[in-house]
Amino acid sequence: MNVLVVGGNGREHTLVWKIDQSPLVDRVYCVPGNAGIAELAECRSMPWEDNFDQLADFAESVKIDLTVVGPEAPLANGIVDAFQERGLRVFGPNRNAAVLEASKDFAKNLMVENGIPTAAHRTFRNPYEAIAYIKEVDSPVFVKAVGLAAGKGAVAGRTVEAAIQAVKTIMIDREFDDAGDQVVIEEELIGEEASFFVFTDGSYCLPLASSQDHKMSLDGDQGKNTGGMGAYSPAPVITPELQDYVMRRIVHPTINGMNSQGRIFKGVLYVGLMVTDDGPKVVEFNCRFGDPEAQVLLPRMETDLVPVLESCVDGTLAGVDVTWKPGSAVCVVMASGGYPDAYEKGKVISGLNDANALKDVAVFHAATKAQNGQTVTDGGRILGVTALASDLESAVGRAYQGISEIHFDQAHFRTDIGYRALARTT
């Protein structure tokens, strides 16, 4: 069979890498791809984020049997609907279901209506009403752009002044464009974050291994919010008992609540959790694989991914089992200097082959391109260096050994990926 992966970041490189290993797959295509993906798949450059008819034309021309959509924006904009109208099989939620990520206000209302534990919140369309509310509450909050903001739209407001500035940044300065037409202001949850993923065919839900992301740009969870600076799996904060609770109190009520509205959700449901003293609460929902969580989950997945994806599309997931490699996986993200603020592109990257040659290390490209026979930087988050080992400490050491082999001007990465889990073992 032929498979098309849509997207060009680290998540999509990992998907291509895993799909390419399937004995069911003859050829993998990717639009638009990147320099790393091009080593495994046939990449095509075309308008892809909103020109779904052209993408579908391409899929038909090369006889694609399954399309896998990586990023959230095409899902929210209806790529699944466009492909299904042409009779093309595609993995991911349709536009009606992807609203779960596309609108934080919708997600919050769904949680309230279905008794799903989450932070107390209010939604505002007027920035000055939001500011007045912040002054009235006078306690730490998070200010979140309601729409899609590439994982950067949640801003901590631990002081009144910081929260007010976040409202101004999102709603007045328009840092996230139309995503900031509204903001959700919610109480700050205290605890440890974790990423919880399930495959779903709209009815049956199959949990993936646990993982934890590192959202902030600097060590110790300091700095600014990013799309993710690293991840590890499994996450010991997710115990078997907690997993059962999340499935029973969060995942199933979410899928059932969506179904009751006629929003049949098929694909990957991501539940961003805060594990508080009062139990796990939902921070956010996403409608696709996480990035960089995919870079630790898919390498740990022993099962062929392709039949799982097909079962989600076909509604036959109940007959599927997924097994996981023992031990741990760690991914450390290498970013451009200045990220998530202004950064330069076009920096030459060296040492990629040396890092990939290390035992149980894989380098996934996020924002790279080929230029004059060299691989150069082409965005904010550049690479995800993933390592597998029998235990977390060894996986961390191996990942940073891989990092040490790779060089580009002004490269930035956190040096403490996995620190929360390591602290639990000492």
Coordinates of C-alpha atoms in Angstrom, one line a residue:
M1 CA 0.0 0.0 0.0
N2 CA 1.0 3.7 -0.5
V3 CA 0.8 6.0 2.5
L4 CA 0.8 9.9 2.5
V5 CA 1.8 11.8 5.6
V6 CA 0.8 15.4 5.7
G7 CA 3.1 17.8 7.5
G8 CA 6.8 18.6 7.9
N9 CA 7.9 18.7 11.5
G10 CA 9.4 16.2 14.0
R11 CA 6.1 14.5 14.6
E12 CA 5.7 13.8 10.9
H13 CA 9.3 12.6 10.5
T14 CA 8.6 10.1 13.3
L15 CA 5.4 9.0 11.7
V16 CA 7.1 8.5 8.4
W17 CA 10.0 6.6 10.1
K18 CA 7.5 4.3 11.9
I19 CA 5.2 3.8 8.9
D20 CA 8.1 3.0 6.6
Q21 CA 8.9 0.0 8.8
S22 CA 5.6 -1.6 8.2
P23 CA 5.7 -4.7 5.9
L24 CA 2.3 -3.6 4.6
V25 CA 3.7 -0.4 3.1
D26 CA 5.3 -0.1 -0.4
R27 CA 5.9 3.6 -0.6
V28 CA 5.6 6.6 1.7
Y29 CA 5.0 10.1 0.4
C30 CA 5.1 13.3 2.5
V31 CA 3.8 16.8 1.8
P32 CA 5.7 19.0 2.3
G33 CA 8.3 17.0 4.4
N34 CA 11.8 18.2 5.4
A35 CA 15.4 17.3 4.8
G36 CA 15.2 14.3 7.2
I37 CA 11.9 13.0 5.9
A38 CA 13.2 13.2 2.4
E39 CA 15.7 10.4 3.2
L40 CA 12.7 8.0 3.8
A41 CA 9.8 9.3 1.8
E42 CA 9.1 11.0 -1.5
C43 CA 8.5 14.6 -0.6
R44 CA 6.4 17.0 -2.6
S45 CA 6.2 20.7 -2.3
M46 CA 2.7 22.2 -2.9
P47 CA 0.2 24.4 -1.1
W48 CA -0.9 22.0 1.7
E49 CA -2.2 23.9 4.7
D50 CA -5.4 25.0 3.0
N51 CA -5.5 23.7 -0.6
F52 CA -7.0 20.3 0.1
D53 CA -8.3 19.8 -3.4
Q54 CA -4.8 19.9 -4.8
L55 CA -3.6 17.5 -2.0
A56 CA -6.5 15.1 -2.8
D57 CA -5.7 15.3 -6.5
F58 CA -2.1 14.3 -5.7
A59 CA -3.3 11.4 -3.4
E60 CA -5.4 10.1 -6.2
S61 CA -2.7 10.5 -8.8
V62 CA -0.2 8.3 -6.9
K63 CA -2.9 5.9 -5.6
I64 CA -2.6 6.7 -1.9
D65 CA -4.3 4.0 0.2
L66 CA -4.1 5.9 3.6
T67 CA -3.4 9.5 4.4
V68 CA -2.1 10.4 7.9
V69 CA -2.5 14.0 8.9
G70 CA 0.1 15.3 11.4
P71 CA -0.6 19.0 12.3
E72 CA -3.7 20.4 13.9
A73 CA -4.4 23.3 11.5
P74 CA -5.4 21.1 8.5
L75 CA -7.6 19.0 10.7
A76 CA -9.3 22.0 12.1
N77 CA -9.8 23.4 8.6
G78 CA -11.4 20.3 7.2
I79 CA -8.8 18.2 5.4
V80 CA -10.4 15.0 6.5
D81 CA -13.8 16.1 5.2
A82 CA -12.3 17.0 1.9
F83 CA -10.5 13.7 1.5
Q84 CA -13.5 11.7 2.6
E85 CA -15.7 13.4 0.0
R86 CA -13.4 12.0 -2.6
G87 CA -13.6 8.5 -1.2
L88 CA -10.0 8.7 0.2
R89 CA -9.2 6.9 3.5
V90 CA -7.7 9.4 6.0
F91 CA -6.6 9.1 9.6
G92 CA -7.7 12.0 11.9
P93 CA -10.8 13.7 13.1
N94 CA -13.0 15.7 10.7
R95 CA -13.6 19.4 11.1
N96 CA -16.7 18.9 13.3
A97 CA -14.6 16.9 15.8
A98 CA -11.3 18.8 15.6
V99 CA -13.1 21.7 17.2
L100 CA -12.1 20.0 20.4
E101 CA -8.6 21.5 19.9
A102 CA -9.5 24.4 17.6
S103 CA -11.6 26.1 20.3
K104 CA -10.6 26.1 23.9
D105 CA -14.0 27.6 24.8
F106 CA -15.8 24.7 23.1
A107 CA -13.5 22.2 25.0
K108 CA -14.2 23.9 28.3
N109 CA -17.9 23.9 27.8
L110 CA -17.8 20.2 26.8
M111 CA -15.9 19.4 30.0
V112 CA -18.3 21.3 32.2
E113 CA -21.4 19.7 30.5
N114 CA -19.9 16.2 31.0
G115 CA -18.5 16.5 34.5
I116 CA -14.9 16.2 33.3
P117 CA -12.4 17.6 35.9
T118 CA -10.7 20.8 34.7
A119 CA -9.7 24.2 36.0
A120 CA -12.4 26.8 36.7
H121 CA -12.5 29.3 33.9
R122 CA -14.2 32.2 32.1
T123 CA -14.1 33.2 28.4
F124 CA -13.9 36.8 27.2
R125 CA -14.2 38.5 23.9
N126 CA -13.4 42.0 25.2
P127 CA -9.9 42.5 26.5
Y128 CA -10.9 45.2 29.0
E129 CA -13.5 42.9 30.6
A130 CA -10.9 40.2 30.8
I131 CA -8.5 42.7 32.5
A132 CA -11.2 43.7 35.0
Y133 CA -11.8 40.0 35.8
I134 CA -8.1 39.5 36.4
K135 CA -8.1 42.4 38.9
E136 CA -11.2 41.0 40.6
V137 CA -9.8 37.5 41.0
D138 CA -6.3 38.7 42.1
S139 CA -4.8 35.2 42.1
P140 CA -2.5 33.2 39.7
V141 CA -4.2 32.4 36.4
F142 CA -3.4 31.1 32.9
V143 CA -4.5 33.3 29.9
K144 CA -5.1 31.2 26.8
A145 CA -5.9 32.2 23.2
V146 CA -9.1 30.3 22.3
G147 CA -7.9 29.3 18.9
L148 CA -4.9 27.4 17.5
A149 CA -1.5 29.0 18.4
A150 CA 1.0 26.3 17.6
G151 CA 1.2 25.2 21.2
K152 CA 2.3 28.6 22.4
G153 CA -1.1 30.3 23.2
A154 CA -1.1 29.6 27.0
V155 CA 0.6 32.3 29.0
A156 CA 1.1 32.1 32.8
G157 CA -0.2 35.1 34.7
R158 CA 1.2 34.4 38.2
T159 CA 0.8 38.1 39.1
V160 CA -2.0 40.5 38.2
E161 CA 0.5 42.5 36.1
A162 CA 1.7 39.4 34.2
A163 CA -1.9 38.3 33.5
I164 CA -2.9 41.7 32.2
Q165 CA 0.1 41.8 29.9
A166 CA -0.8 38.4 28.6
V167 CA -4.3 39.6 27.7
K168 CA -2.8 42.6 25.9
T169 CA -0.3 40.4 24.1
I170 CA -3.0 38.0 22.9
M171 CA -6.0 40.3 22.3
I172 CA -4.6 43.7 21.6
D173 CA -1.1 43.1 20.1
R174 CA -2.6 40.1 18.3
E175 CA 0.5 37.9 18.7
F176 CA -1.5 34.8 17.7
D177 CA -3.6 36.6 15.1
D178 CA -7.3 35.4 14.9
A179 CA -6.6 32.8 17.6
G180 CA -6.6 35.6 20.1
D181 CA -10.1 36.9 19.2
Q182 CA -11.1 35.4 22.6
V183 CA -9.3 34.3 25.6
V184 CA -10.0 31.7 28.3
I185 CA -8.8 32.8 31.7
E186 CA -8.6 29.8 34.1
E187 CA -7.2 29.2 37.5
E188 CA -3.7 28.0 37.8
L189 CA -3.5 24.3 38.5
I190 CA -0.7 23.1 40.8
G191 CA 0.8 19.7 40.2
E192 CA 2.7 17.7 37.6
E193 CA 1.8 17.7 33.9
A194 CA 1.6 14.6 31.8
S195 CA 0.6 13.7 28.3
F196 CA -2.1 11.1 27.9
F197 CA -2.9 9.8 24.4
V198 CA -5.5 7.3 23.1
F199 CA -6.3 5.9 19.7
T200 CA -10.1 6.0 19.1
D201 CA -12.4 4.9 16.3
G202 CA -15.2 7.0 17.6
S203 CA -16.3 4.4 20.1
Y204 CA -13.5 2.2 21.4
C205 CA -10.5 3.9 23.0
L206 CA -7.0 2.4 23.3
P207 CA -4.5 4.1 25.5
L208 CA -0.9 4.6 24.4
A209 CA 2.1 4.5 26.8
S210 CA 2.4 7.5 29.1
S211 CA 4.7 10.4 28.4
Q212 CA 5.6 13.9 29.7
D213 CA 6.5 17.0 27.7
H214 CA 8.7 19.9 28.7
K215 CA 6.9 23.0 27.4
M216 CA 9.0 25.9 28.8
S217 CA 12.1 27.1 26.9
L218 CA 14.6 27.0 29.8
D219 CA 15.8 24.5 32.4
G220 CA 13.7 24.1 35.5
D221 CA 10.5 24.9 33.5
Q222 CA 11.5 28.6 33.3
G223 CA 11.3 30.9 30.3
K224 CA 8.5 31.1 27.7
N225 CA 6.0 28.6 26.6
T226 CA 7.0 26.6 23.5
G227 CA 5.7 23.8 21.3
G228 CA 7.8 21.4 23.4
M229 CA 11.5 21.2 24.3
G230 CA 11.7 17.5 25.0
A231 CA 9.8 14.5 26.3
Y232 CA 10.2 11.1 27.8
S233 CA 8.2 7.9 28.1
P234 CA 7.0 6.3 30.3
A235 CA 6.0 9.0 32.8
P236 CA 6.0 7.5 36.3
V237 CA 3.4 10.1 37.4
I238 CA 0.9 8.1 35.4
T239 CA 0.3 5.0 37.6
P240 CA -1.9 2.1 36.4
E241 CA -4.6 3.4 38.9
L242 CA -4.4 6.9 37.5
Q243 CA -4.6 5.6 33.9
D244 CA -7.8 3.8 34.8
Y245 CA -9.2 7.0 36.4
V246 CA -8.3 9.0 33.3
M247 CA -10.0 6.6 31.0
R248 CA -13.1 6.4 33.1
R249 CA -13.5 10.0 34.2
I250 CA -12.0 11.9 31.3
V251 CA -11.5 9.9 28.0
H252 CA -14.8 8.0 27.8
P253 CA -16.9 11.0 28.9
T254 CA -15.2 13.2 26.3
I255 CA -15.8 10.7 23.4
N256 CA -19.3 10.1 24.6
G257 CA -20.0 13.8 25.0
M258 CA -18.7 14.5 21.4
N259 CA -20.8 11.6 20.1
S260 CA -23.9 13.1 21.7
Q261 CA -23.4 16.2 19.6
G262 CA -22.8 14.3 16.4
R263 CA -19.1 15.0 16.5
I264 CA -17.7 11.5 16.0
F265 CA -14.0 11.7 16.9
K266 CA -11.7 9.3 15.1
G267 CA -7.9 9.4 15.4
V268 CA -5.6 10.3 18.3
L269 CA -7.0 12.2 21.2
Y270 CA -4.4 13.9 23.3
V271 CA -5.3 14.8 26.9
G272 CA -3.0 17.3 28.6
L273 CA -3.2 16.5 32.3
M274 CA -2.3 18.3 35.5
V275 CA -2.0 15.7 38.2
T276 CA -3.0 17.7 41.3
D277 CA -3.5 16.7 44.9
D278 CA -7.2 16.4 44.0
G279 CA -6.6 14.1 41.1
P280 CA -5.9 14.6 37.4
K281 CA -7.5 17.5 35.7
V282 CA -7.6 18.4 32.0
V283 CA -5.4 21.3 30.9
E284 CA -6.2 21.0 27.2
F285 CA -7.2 18.6 24.5
N286 CA -5.4 18.1 21.2
C287 CA -6.7 16.2 18.2
R288 CA -3.4 14.7 17.0
F289 CA -0.1 13.2 18.1
G290 CA 2.0 15.5 20.3
D291 CA 5.3 16.9 19.2
P292 CA 7.7 15.9 20.8
E293 CA 5.8 13.2 22.5
A294 CA 5.5 11.3 19.2
Q295 CA 9.3 11.1 19.1
V296 CA 9.3 9.0 22.3
L297 CA 6.0 7.1 21.9
L298 CA 6.4 5.7 18.4
P299 CA 10.0 4.5 18.9
R300 CA 8.7 2.6 22.0
M301 CA 5.8 1.1 20.1
E302 CA 6.5 -2.6 19.1
T303 CA 3.3 -3.0 17.2
D304 CA 3.0 -2.1 13.5
L305 CA 1.4 1.3 13.5
V306 CA -0.3 1.0 10.1
P307 CA -3.0 -1.6 11.1
V308 CA -3.8 0.5 14.2
L309 CA -4.3 3.6 12.1
E310 CA -6.5 1.7 9.6
S311 CA -8.6 0.3 12.5
C312 CA -9.3 3.8 13.7
V313 CA -10.5 4.8 10.3
D314 CA -12.6 1.6 9.8
G315 CA -14.2 1.4 13.2
T316 CA -12.5 -1.9 14.2
L317 CA -10.2 -0.7 16.9
A318 CA -11.7 -3.1 19.5
G319 CA -9.9 -6.0 18.0
V320 CA -6.4 -4.3 18.2
D321 CA -3.7 -4.7 20.8
V322 CA -0.6 -2.5 21.1
T323 CA 2.6 -3.6 22.8
W324 CA 5.4 -1.4 24.0
K325 CA 9.2 -1.9 24.3
P326 CA 10.4 -2.1 27.9
G327 CA 12.7 0.6 29.2
S328 CA 12.5 4.3 28.5
A329 CA 12.7 6.7 25.6
V330 CA 13.9 10.3 25.8
C331 CA 13.8 13.1 23.2
V332 CA 15.7 16.3 23.5
V333 CA 14.8 19.2 21.2
M334 CA 17.5 21.3 19.6
A335 CA 16.1 24.8 18.7
S336 CA 17.3 27.9 17.1
G337 CA 18.9 30.5 19.3
G338 CA 16.2 33.0 20.4
Y339 CA 13.3 30.5 20.1
P340 CA 10.4 30.9 20.8
D341 CA 11.1 34.6 20.0
A342 CA 13.0 35.9 16.9
Y343 CA 15.6 33.5 15.5
E344 CA 17.7 33.2 12.3
K345 CA 17.4 30.5 9.7
G346 CA 19.9 29.0 7.3
K347 CA 22.4 27.8 9.9
V348 CA 24.4 24.8 8.6
I349 CA 23.9 21.6 10.7
S350 CA 26.8 19.1 11.1
G351 CA 27.2 15.8 12.9
L352 CA 23.8 14.3 12.0
N353 CA 25.3 11.1 10.7
D354 CA 27.5 10.7 13.8
A355 CA 24.5 11.1 16.1
N356 CA 22.4 8.7 14.1
A357 CA 25.2 6.1 14.2
L358 CA 25.0 5.9 18.0
K359 CA 23.3 2.8 19.4
D360 CA 19.6 3.2 19.9
V361 CA 19.6 6.9 18.9
A362 CA 17.5 8.5 16.1
V363 CA 17.5 12.1 15.0
F364 CA 14.1 13.4 13.9
H365 CA 14.1 16.6 11.8
A366 CA 11.6 19.3 12.7
A367 CA 12.6 22.4 10.7
T368 CA 15.3 21.6 8.3
K369 CA 15.9 21.8 4.5
A370 CA 18.5 20.8 2.0
Q371 CA 20.5 23.7 0.6
N372 CA 23.6 23.4 -1.6
G373 CA 24.3 19.9 -0.5
Q374 CA 24.0 20.7 3.2
T375 CA 21.3 20.5 5.8
V376 CA 20.3 23.9 7.3
T377 CA 18.0 25.2 9.9
D378 CA 14.6 26.4 8.7
G379 CA 12.5 27.3 11.8
G380 CA 12.4 27.4 15.6
R381 CA 12.6 23.8 16.7
I382 CA 15.1 22.1 14.5
L383 CA 15.7 18.5 15.6
G384 CA 14.5 16.0 18.1
V385 CA 17.3 13.6 19.3
T386 CA 15.6 10.5 20.7
A387 CA 17.3 7.6 22.6
L388 CA 16.1 4.3 23.9
A389 CA 17.6 2.5 26.9
S390 CA 16.7 0.0 29.6
D391 CA 16.1 2.9 32.1
L392 CA 15.4 6.6 32.1
E393 CA 18.8 7.7 33.4
S394 CA 20.6 5.7 30.6
A395 CA 18.2 7.0 28.0
V396 CA 18.8 10.6 29.1
G397 CA 22.6 10.1 28.9
R398 CA 22.4 8.6 25.5
A399 CA 20.2 11.4 24.1
Y400 CA 22.6 14.0 25.3
Q401 CA 25.5 12.0 23.8
G402 CA 23.6 12.4 20.5
I403 CA 23.1 16.1 21.1
S404 CA 26.9 16.5 21.6
E405 CA 27.6 15.2 18.1
I406 CA 25.4 17.8 16.4
H407 CA 26.4 21.4 15.8
F408 CA 24.8 24.5 14.4
D409 CA 25.4 28.2 15.2
Q410 CA 23.4 29.4 18.3
A411 CA 21.8 25.9 18.9
H412 CA 19.7 26.0 22.1
F413 CA 18.4 23.0 24.1
R414 CA 17.4 22.3 27.7
T415 CA 19.8 20.3 29.7
D416 CA 17.3 18.8 32.2
I417 CA 14.9 16.7 30.2
G418 CA 13.4 14.0 32.4
Y419 CA 14.3 15.7 35.6
R420 CA 11.0 15.2 37.3
A421 CA 11.0 11.4 36.7
L422 CA 14.7 11.2 37.7
A423 CA 13.9 12.9 41.0
R424 CA 11.4 10.1 41.7
T425 CA 14.1 7.5 41.4
T426 CA 16.6 9.1 43.7

